[in-house]
GROMACS .gro file of C-alpha atoms in nm:
model
  414
    1UNK     CA    1   8.592  11.573  10.798
    2UNK     CA    2   8.546  11.798  11.097
    3UNK     CA    3   8.844  11.923  11.291
    4UNK     CA    4   8.797  11.694  11.591
    5UNK     CA    5   8.736  11.388  11.372
    6UNK     CA    6   9.038  11.469  11.155
    7UNK     CA    7   9.252  11.500  11.465
    8UNK     CA    8   9.127  11.166  11.599
    9UNK     CA    9   9.190  10.998  11.263
   10UNK     CA   10   9.546  11.135  11.250
   11UNK     CA   11   9.612  11.040  11.613
   12UNK     CA   12   9.488  10.684  11.565
   13UNK     CA   13   9.675  10.641  11.238
   14UNK     CA   14   9.997  10.766  11.397
   15UNK     CA   15   9.953  10.537  11.697
   16UNK     CA   16   9.914  10.236  11.467
   17UNK     CA   17  10.217  10.328  11.256
   18UNK     CA   18  10.423  10.383  11.569
   19UNK     CA   19  10.341  10.025  11.667
   20UNK     CA   20  10.418   9.885  11.321
   21UNK     CA   21  10.750  10.070  11.305
   22UNK     CA   22  10.842   9.960  11.659
   23UNK     CA   23  10.831  10.306  11.816
   24UNK     CA   24  10.697  10.391  12.159
   25UNK     CA   25  10.372  10.585  12.144
   26UNK     CA   26  10.132  10.753  12.385
   27UNK     CA   27   9.966  10.417  12.448
   28UNK     CA   28   9.908  10.070  12.304
   29UNK     CA   29   9.651  10.070  12.021
   30UNK     CA   30   9.357   9.827  12.003
   31UNK     CA   31   9.178   9.704  11.690
   32UNK     CA   32   8.826   9.581  11.635
   33UNK     CA   33   8.815   9.264  11.424
   34UNK     CA   34   8.545   8.998  11.420
   35UNK     CA   35   8.357   8.754  11.203
   36UNK     CA   36   8.001   8.758  11.342
   37UNK     CA   37   8.016   8.919  11.686
   38UNK     CA   38   7.873   9.240  11.541
   39UNK     CA   39   7.564   9.040  11.439
   40UNK     CA   40   7.512   8.911  11.793
   41UNK     CA   41   7.569   9.259  11.936
   42UNK     CA   42   7.312   9.408  11.699
   43UNK     CA   43   7.045   9.140  11.741
   44UNK     CA   44   7.097   9.002  11.391
   45UNK     CA   45   7.132   8.642  11.283
   46UNK     CA   46   7.449   8.534  11.107
   47UNK     CA   47   7.242   8.507  10.792
   48UNK     CA   48   7.129   8.870  10.829
   49UNK     CA   49   7.493   8.977  10.855
   50UNK     CA   50   7.574   8.799  10.529
   51UNK     CA   51   7.293   8.965  10.330
   52UNK     CA   52   7.169   9.289  10.486
   53UNK     CA   53   7.432   9.554  10.413
   54UNK     CA   54   7.233   9.839  10.569
   55UNK     CA   55   7.189   9.660  10.903
   56UNK     CA   56   7.559   9.573  10.909
   57UNK     CA   57   7.638   9.943  10.862
   58UNK     CA   58   7.404  10.045  11.143
   59UNK     CA   59   7.546   9.794  11.391
   60UNK     CA   60   7.905   9.878  11.305
   61UNK     CA   61   7.838  10.248  11.362
   62UNK     CA   62   7.715  10.168  11.712
   63UNK     CA   63   8.016   9.945  11.784
   64UNK     CA   64   8.276  10.197  11.673
   65UNK     CA   65   8.117  10.483  11.861
   66UNK     CA   66   8.075  10.278  12.179
   67UNK     CA   67   8.411  10.099  12.196
   68UNK     CA   68   8.629  10.360  12.022
   69UNK     CA   69   8.893  10.127  11.872
   70UNK     CA   70   9.201  10.272  11.706
   71UNK     CA   71   9.109  10.094  11.382
   72UNK     CA   72   8.860   9.839  11.257
   73UNK     CA   73   8.830   9.573  10.990
   74UNK     CA   74   8.541   9.617  10.749
   75UNK     CA   75   8.297   9.328  10.808
   76UNK     CA   76   8.142   9.344  10.460
   77UNK     CA   77   8.415   9.168  10.258
   78UNK     CA   78   8.475   8.916  10.538
   79UNK     CA   79   8.117   8.802  10.596
   80UNK     CA   80   7.857   8.985  10.381
   81UNK     CA   81   7.896   8.776  10.068
   82UNK     CA   82   7.599   8.540  10.092
   83UNK     CA   83   7.419   8.687   9.791
   84UNK     CA   84   7.733   8.663   9.578
   85UNK     CA   85   7.779   8.294   9.661
   86UNK     CA   86   7.415   8.223   9.584
   87UNK     CA   87   7.455   8.364   9.235
   88UNK     CA   88   7.751   8.131   9.174
   89UNK     CA   89   7.609   7.823   9.347
   90UNK     CA   90   7.935   7.824   9.539
   91UNK     CA   91   8.033   7.477   9.661
   92UNK     CA   92   8.339   7.529   9.881
   93UNK     CA   93   8.136   7.661  10.171
   94UNK     CA   94   7.814   7.614  10.363
   95UNK     CA   95   7.666   7.928  10.514
   96UNK     CA   96   7.369   8.037  10.725
   97UNK     CA   97   7.052   7.921  10.556
   98UNK     CA   98   7.258   7.729  10.299
   99UNK     CA   99   7.380   7.423  10.482
  100UNK     CA  100   7.413   7.565  10.833
  101UNK     CA  101   7.166   7.712  11.079
  102UNK     CA  102   7.084   8.082  11.039
  103UNK     CA  103   7.271   8.158  11.361
  104UNK     CA  104   7.581   7.953  11.284
  105UNK     CA  105   7.890   8.088  11.109
  106UNK     CA  106   7.976   7.972  10.759
  107UNK     CA  107   8.173   7.647  10.729
  108UNK     CA  108   8.447   7.577  10.478
  109UNK     CA  109   8.429   7.233  10.314
  110UNK     CA  110   8.770   7.067  10.321
  111UNK     CA  111   8.767   6.869   9.996
  112UNK     CA  112   8.990   6.789   9.701
  113UNK     CA  113   8.925   7.036   9.419
  114UNK     CA  114   9.240   6.949   9.224
  115UNK     CA  115   9.368   6.594   9.181
  116UNK     CA  116   9.724   6.498   9.264
  117UNK     CA  117   9.791   6.402   8.903
  118UNK     CA  118   9.683   6.748   8.783
  119UNK     CA  119   9.987   6.939   8.911
  120UNK     CA  120  10.151   6.916   8.568
  121UNK     CA  121   9.841   7.058   8.403
  122UNK     CA  122   9.833   7.346   8.652
  123UNK     CA  123  10.204   7.415   8.606
  124UNK     CA  124  10.173   7.416   8.227
  125UNK     CA  125   9.881   7.662   8.218
  126UNK     CA  126   9.747   7.791   8.553
  127UNK     CA  127   9.489   8.019   8.393
  128UNK     CA  128   9.355   7.752   8.160
  129UNK     CA  129   9.334   7.503   8.445
  130UNK     CA  130   9.155   7.757   8.663
  131UNK     CA  131   8.896   7.836   8.396
  132UNK     CA  132   8.819   7.492   8.260
  133UNK     CA  133   8.872   7.269   8.567
  134UNK     CA  134   8.880   7.459   8.897
  135UNK     CA  135   8.593   7.706   8.856
  136UNK     CA  136   8.344   7.443   8.730
  137UNK     CA  137   8.425   7.231   9.035
  138UNK     CA  138   8.378   7.501   9.298
  139UNK     CA  139   8.072   7.677   9.155
  140UNK     CA  140   7.775   7.489   9.012
  141UNK     CA  141   7.661   7.770   8.784
  142UNK     CA  142   8.008   7.791   8.628
  143UNK     CA  143   8.015   7.431   8.505
  144UNK     CA  144   7.971   7.553   8.148
  145UNK     CA  145   8.325   7.691   8.149
  146UNK     CA  146   8.446   7.333   8.104
  147UNK     CA  147   8.319   7.361   7.745
  148UNK     CA  148   8.577   7.625   7.655
  149UNK     CA  149   8.859   7.512   7.425
  150UNK     CA  150   9.225   7.590   7.486
  151UNK     CA  151   9.265   7.950   7.378
  152UNK     CA  152   9.641   7.935   7.304
  153UNK     CA  153   9.571   7.667   7.042
  154UNK     CA  154   9.351   7.904   6.842
  155UNK     CA  155   9.492   8.133   6.572
  156UNK     CA  156   9.400   8.281   6.234
  157UNK     CA  157   9.083   8.110   6.104
  158UNK     CA  158   9.088   7.874   6.401
  159UNK     CA  159   9.053   8.177   6.624
  160UNK     CA  160   8.774   8.322   6.409
  161UNK     CA  161   8.578   7.997   6.391
  162UNK     CA  162   8.656   7.924   6.755
  163UNK     CA  163   8.419   8.203   6.850
  164UNK     CA  164   8.144   7.942   6.818
  165UNK     CA  165   8.233   7.813   7.165
  166UNK     CA  166   8.111   8.141   7.315
  167UNK     CA  167   7.765   8.080   7.171
  168UNK     CA  168   7.732   7.748   7.352
  169UNK     CA  169   7.431   7.774   7.583
  170UNK     CA  170   7.624   7.626   7.875
  171UNK     CA  171   7.909   7.874   7.831
  172UNK     CA  172   7.664   8.162   7.805
  173UNK     CA  173   7.489   8.046   8.122
  174UNK     CA  174   7.823   8.040   8.306
  175UNK     CA  175   7.911   8.389   8.184
  176UNK     CA  176   7.565   8.505   8.287
  177UNK     CA  177   7.619   8.370   8.639
  178UNK     CA  178   7.959   8.539   8.655
  179UNK     CA  179   7.798   8.868   8.557
  180UNK     CA  180   7.526   8.833   8.821
  181UNK     CA  181   7.781   8.749   9.089
  182UNK     CA  182   8.005   9.032   8.972
  183UNK     CA  183   7.725   9.285   8.987
  184UNK     CA  184   7.637   9.178   9.340
  185UNK     CA  185   8.004   9.189   9.442
  186UNK     CA  186   8.029   9.545   9.307
  187UNK     CA  187   7.716   9.641   9.500
  188UNK     CA  188   7.845   9.495   9.826
  189UNK     CA  189   8.194   9.643   9.791
  190UNK     CA  190   8.050   9.980   9.691
  191UNK     CA  191   7.846   9.968  10.010
  192UNK     CA  192   8.157   9.881  10.212
  193UNK     CA  193   8.361  10.163  10.057
  194UNK     CA  194   8.087  10.415  10.130
  195UNK     CA  195   8.078  10.296  10.491
  196UNK     CA  196   8.457  10.318  10.519
  197UNK     CA  197   8.450  10.674  10.386
  198UNK     CA  198   8.184  10.768  10.640
  199UNK     CA  199   8.387  10.617  10.923
  200UNK     CA  200   8.696  10.802  10.806
  201UNK     CA  201   8.494  11.122  10.834
  202UNK     CA  202   8.417  11.019  11.193
  203UNK     CA  203   8.783  10.958  11.274
  204UNK     CA  204   8.816  10.578  11.240
  205UNK     CA  205   9.088  10.434  11.011
  206UNK     CA  206   9.066  10.092  10.852
  207UNK     CA  207   9.288   9.824  11.005
  208UNK     CA  208   9.348   9.640  10.678
  209UNK     CA  209   9.284   9.662  10.307
  210UNK     CA  210   9.390   9.389  10.066
  211UNK     CA  211   9.422   9.021  10.155
  212UNK     CA  212   9.656   8.743  10.043
  213UNK     CA  213   9.734   8.374  10.098
  214UNK     CA  214  10.057   8.197  10.176
  215UNK     CA  215  10.131   7.976   9.871
  216UNK     CA  216  10.116   7.658  10.080
  217UNK     CA  217   9.777   7.756  10.224
  218UNK     CA  218   9.659   7.854   9.876
  219UNK     CA  219   9.692   7.492   9.765
  220UNK     CA  220   9.602   7.330  10.095
  221UNK     CA  221   9.287   7.536  10.147
  222UNK     CA  222   9.159   7.578   9.795
  223UNK     CA  223   9.287   7.298   9.574
  224UNK     CA  224   9.417   6.986   9.743
  225UNK     CA  225   9.247   6.984  10.085
  226UNK     CA  226   9.422   6.899  10.412
  227UNK     CA  227   9.465   6.528  10.336
  228UNK     CA  228   9.587   6.595   9.983
  229UNK     CA  229   9.843   6.861  10.075
  230UNK     CA  230   9.979   6.644  10.358
  231UNK     CA  231  10.032   6.352  10.119
  232UNK     CA  232  10.181   6.582   9.855
  233UNK     CA  233  10.465   6.679  10.088
  234UNK     CA  234  10.576   6.316  10.061
  235UNK     CA  235  10.451   6.200   9.721
  236UNK     CA  236  10.456   6.518   9.510
  237UNK     CA  237  10.729   6.726   9.671
  238UNK     CA  238  10.882   6.873   9.355
  239UNK     CA  239  10.546   6.942   9.192
  240UNK     CA  240  10.412   7.110   9.505
  241UNK     CA  241  10.718   7.332   9.543
  242UNK     CA  242  10.705   7.431   9.176
  243UNK     CA  243  10.331   7.503   9.193
  244UNK     CA  244  10.376   7.721   9.502
  245UNK     CA  245  10.647   7.921   9.325
  246UNK     CA  246  10.415   7.978   9.030
  247UNK     CA  247  10.111   8.063   9.242
  248UNK     CA  248  10.319   8.301   9.452
  249UNK     CA  249  10.363   8.527   9.149
  250UNK     CA  250   9.987   8.555   9.096
  251UNK     CA  251   9.915   8.603   9.469
  252UNK     CA  252  10.170   8.884   9.497
  253UNK     CA  253  10.049   9.052   9.178
  254UNK     CA  254   9.690   9.054   9.297
  255UNK     CA  255   9.777   9.177   9.648
  256UNK     CA  256   9.992   9.461   9.512
  257UNK     CA  257   9.715   9.570   9.277
  258UNK     CA  258   9.447   9.557   9.548
  259UNK     CA  259   9.676   9.723   9.802
  260UNK     CA  260   9.746  10.012   9.568
  261UNK     CA  261   9.372  10.088   9.552
  262UNK     CA  262   9.304  10.066   9.925
  263UNK     CA  263   9.330  10.352  10.174
  264UNK     CA  264   9.498  10.101  10.409
  265UNK     CA  265   9.846   9.974  10.326
  266UNK     CA  266   9.797   9.667  10.547
  267UNK     CA  267   9.758   9.331  10.369
  268UNK     CA  268   9.585   9.065  10.577
  269UNK     CA  269   9.728   8.712  10.545
  270UNK     CA  270   9.560   8.442  10.758
  271UNK     CA  271   9.787   8.139  10.804
  272UNK     CA  272   9.613   7.804  10.837
  273UNK     CA  273   9.871   7.524  10.802
  274UNK     CA  274  10.196   7.655  10.950
  275UNK     CA  275  10.136   7.572  11.317
  276UNK     CA  276  10.355   7.333  11.514
  277UNK     CA  277  10.106   7.047  11.521
  278UNK     CA  278  10.070   7.020  11.144
  279UNK     CA  279  10.425   7.003  11.009
  280UNK     CA  280  10.770   6.970  11.160
  281UNK     CA  281  11.014   7.261  11.173
  282UNK     CA  282  11.219   7.098  10.896
  283UNK     CA  283  10.908   7.070  10.678
  284UNK     CA  284  10.817   7.430  10.758
  285UNK     CA  285  11.160   7.542  10.637
  286UNK     CA  286  11.116   7.345  10.315
  287UNK     CA  287  10.752   7.374  10.221
  288UNK     CA  288  10.616   7.685  10.389
  289UNK     CA  289  10.866   7.955  10.470
  290UNK     CA  290  11.067   8.006  10.146
  291UNK     CA  291  10.768   8.083   9.921
  292UNK     CA  292  10.593   8.275  10.197
  293UNK     CA  293  10.899   8.486  10.273
  294UNK     CA  294  10.919   8.582   9.905
  295UNK     CA  295  10.559   8.698   9.926
  296UNK     CA  296  10.630   8.904  10.240
  297UNK     CA  297  10.937   9.067  10.087
  298UNK     CA  298  10.744   9.139   9.767
  299UNK     CA  299  10.470   9.313   9.962
  300UNK     CA  300  10.719   9.511  10.170
  301UNK     CA  301  10.913   9.615   9.860
  302UNK     CA  302  10.580   9.728   9.713
  303UNK     CA  303  10.525   9.965  10.006
  304UNK     CA  304  10.264   9.749  10.181
  305UNK     CA  305  10.251   9.614  10.536
  306UNK     CA  306  10.194   9.239  10.573
  307UNK     CA  307   9.964   9.149  10.863
  308UNK     CA  308  10.016   8.779  10.925
  309UNK     CA  309   9.767   8.594  11.144
  310UNK     CA  310   9.958   8.289  11.270
  311UNK     CA  311   9.681   8.053  11.377
  312UNK     CA  312   9.750   7.784  11.636
  313UNK     CA  313  10.078   7.761  11.826
  314UNK     CA  314  10.381   7.858  11.615
  315UNK     CA  315  10.638   7.871  11.896
  316UNK     CA  316  10.896   7.658  11.718
  317UNK     CA  317  10.893   7.890  11.414
  318UNK     CA  318  10.979   8.217  11.589
  319UNK     CA  319  11.349   8.223  11.507
  320UNK     CA  320  11.282   8.133  11.143
  321UNK     CA  321  11.004   8.383  11.071
  322UNK     CA  322  11.209   8.673  11.204
  323UNK     CA  323  11.407   8.679  10.881
  324UNK     CA  324  11.236   8.985  10.733
  325UNK     CA  325  11.316   9.361  10.738
  326UNK     CA  326  11.257   9.529  11.075
  327UNK     CA  327  10.956   9.752  11.135
  328UNK     CA  328  10.773   9.652  10.818
  329UNK     CA  329  10.518   9.388  10.923
  330UNK     CA  330  10.274   9.277  11.193
  331UNK     CA  331  10.263   8.923  11.331
  332UNK     CA  332   9.931   8.841  11.495
  333UNK     CA  333   9.959   8.526  11.707
  334UNK     CA  334   9.659   8.322  11.816
  335UNK     CA  335   9.813   8.090  12.076
  336UNK     CA  336  10.187   8.154  12.071
  337UNK     CA  337  10.315   8.303  12.397
  338UNK     CA  338  10.348   8.674  12.320
  339UNK     CA  339  10.606   8.730  12.592
  340UNK     CA  340  10.829   8.469  12.428
  341UNK     CA  341  10.751   8.613  12.085
  342UNK     CA  342  10.853   8.958  12.210
  343UNK     CA  343  11.187   8.821  12.326
  344UNK     CA  344  11.260   8.670  11.986
  345UNK     CA  345  11.086   8.908  11.745
  346UNK     CA  346  11.054   9.234  11.938
  347UNK     CA  347  11.323   9.408  11.737
  348UNK     CA  348  11.183   9.290  11.405
  349UNK     CA  349  10.803   9.291  11.388
  350UNK     CA  350  10.507   9.446  11.563
  351UNK     CA  351  10.310   9.185  11.762
  352UNK     CA  352   9.932   9.169  11.781
  353UNK     CA  353   9.694   8.972  12.000
  354UNK     CA  354   9.610   8.768  12.188
  355UNK     CA  355   9.333   8.775  12.449
  356UNK     CA  356   9.201   8.416  12.445
  357UNK     CA  357   8.867   8.348  12.282
  358UNK     CA  358   8.770   8.133  12.580
  359UNK     CA  359   8.828   8.423  12.818
  360UNK     CA  360   8.630   8.672  12.610
  361UNK     CA  361   8.347   8.418  12.583
  362UNK     CA  362   8.327   8.267  12.932
  363UNK     CA  363   8.546   8.485  13.153
  364UNK     CA  364   8.470   8.796  13.357
  365UNK     CA  365   8.555   9.160  13.285
  366UNK     CA  366   8.802   9.148  13.571
  367UNK     CA  367   8.985   8.852  13.418
  368UNK     CA  368   8.996   9.022  13.079
  369UNK     CA  369   9.121   9.344  13.236
  370UNK     CA  370   9.401   9.164  13.421
  371UNK     CA  371   9.507   8.968  13.113
  372UNK     CA  372   9.512   9.280  12.897
  373UNK     CA  373   9.710   9.471  13.159
  374UNK     CA  374   9.974   9.198  13.164
  375UNK     CA  375  10.003   9.206  12.783
  376UNK     CA  376  10.024   9.586  12.774
  377UNK     CA  377  10.286   9.603  13.046
  378UNK     CA  378  10.500   9.311  12.930
  379UNK     CA  379  10.458   9.292  12.552
  380UNK     CA  380  10.388   9.661  12.497
  381UNK     CA  381  10.710   9.774  12.663
  382UNK     CA  382  10.926   9.957  12.414
  383UNK     CA  383  10.650   9.975  12.152
  384UNK     CA  384  10.561   9.735  11.875
  385UNK     CA  385  10.238   9.590  12.018
  386UNK     CA  386   9.869   9.604  11.918
  387UNK     CA  387   9.604   9.462  12.152
  388UNK     CA  388   9.338   9.232  12.006
  389UNK     CA  389   9.165   8.903  12.066
  390UNK     CA  390   9.344   8.582  11.976
  391UNK     CA  391   9.156   8.586  11.644
  392UNK     CA  392   8.965   8.908  11.699
  393UNK     CA  393   8.639   8.912  11.892
  394UNK     CA  394   8.481   8.563  11.897
  395UNK     CA  395   8.118   8.539  11.792
  396UNK     CA  396   7.994   8.448  12.142
  397UNK     CA  397   8.202   8.701  12.339
  398UNK     CA  398   8.029   8.882  12.625
  399UNK     CA  399   7.977   9.251  12.558
  400UNK     CA  400   8.115   9.345  12.900
  401UNK     CA  401   8.434   9.151  12.825
  402UNK     CA  402   8.479   9.323  12.490
  403UNK     CA  403   8.432   9.656  12.664
  404UNK     CA  404   8.693   9.564  12.924
  405UNK     CA  405   8.943   9.480  12.652
  406UNK     CA  406   8.906   9.813  12.475
  407UNK     CA  407   8.902  10.013  12.799
  408UNK     CA  408   9.228   9.852  12.912
  409UNK     CA  409   9.443  10.039  12.658
  410UNK     CA  410   9.316  10.366  12.804
  411UNK     CA  411   9.388  10.253  13.160
  412UNK     CA  412   9.733  10.096  13.146
  413UNK     CA  413  10.076  10.190  13.017
  414UNK     CA  414  10.368   9.961  12.925
   0.00000   0.00000   0.00000
């Protein structure tokens, strides 16, 4: 790393940590995060961005050099996984060229992948349930895993003779698909790591490393679906709470392991079901916050920085979610009033956001500039603020509006 690039990397890293640790800095930092805006900017289709690693690299180089953010989120692990899903015949998502138009973002399929009566089976043996029930349901080429017998029931000669299951053609086909998907995942992630190293040499730090799920979202998103998880709060309360406690252990373990390998200590946690319109405050205190708080504390105790993206409006939760150690996390709010959030949480967490997607998409540079100035001057006062879009840069954002957002942090002071 050259001297100038090393100095820029150190300066940006310090500016970000000042914000996280609630210290005043030379200015408010801004982060580049998007799903598919980089594809639009670079003249690619969404499908291209999910498959063509080299073109993603080339476009991201242009973006970082032109807009000069203080940090960026690698797009590869967030969007460039089309080839991996193909090799699995992944069924939880439709993506460009596989269920959606080539210029439309991928779409998650909200379905029931675990039945309500299967909580007991999950609680008894999460790994066994995952292998023999969950994976065959979410990936067509992994259906052969349902042929595996219960491993804990095998011992001595039963274990020796039980090896026959691994010669089953359907099991072998599933393992073959897992290997193909794994090889492609290694290729994509290797590409991403090489790009990240190159950008570090150019002075750009990563904004986040590992990722995690809130235990409630883990079941709502991936197992029970929105209808199922809503009914479970009434019909399967005890089972749901117990399952979240058990899953929380695995989620934390995985995030700590991934975080220890990443050059960024920030763990990204998108929150999908905690907003005001989905559950009451009383339900939030029962079903969402206790298990999620344990995850946050576990990450903090492990030396990592939780970055929580609170989707929707979470205004009624502000007093509750402030119950974590000060200067150890970032709360990124999509629609919650950041001025109000600053009043409640300003002494506890760094705030991030939240230029509206509608403004970045349909507004003018002048409107974006004025909105960003207000955030910088009001929310940035005293430190503890990072400027960003409400959920990063929306796919259809105007380039001139994105430019206005990033230029604002170099124009205005809190």
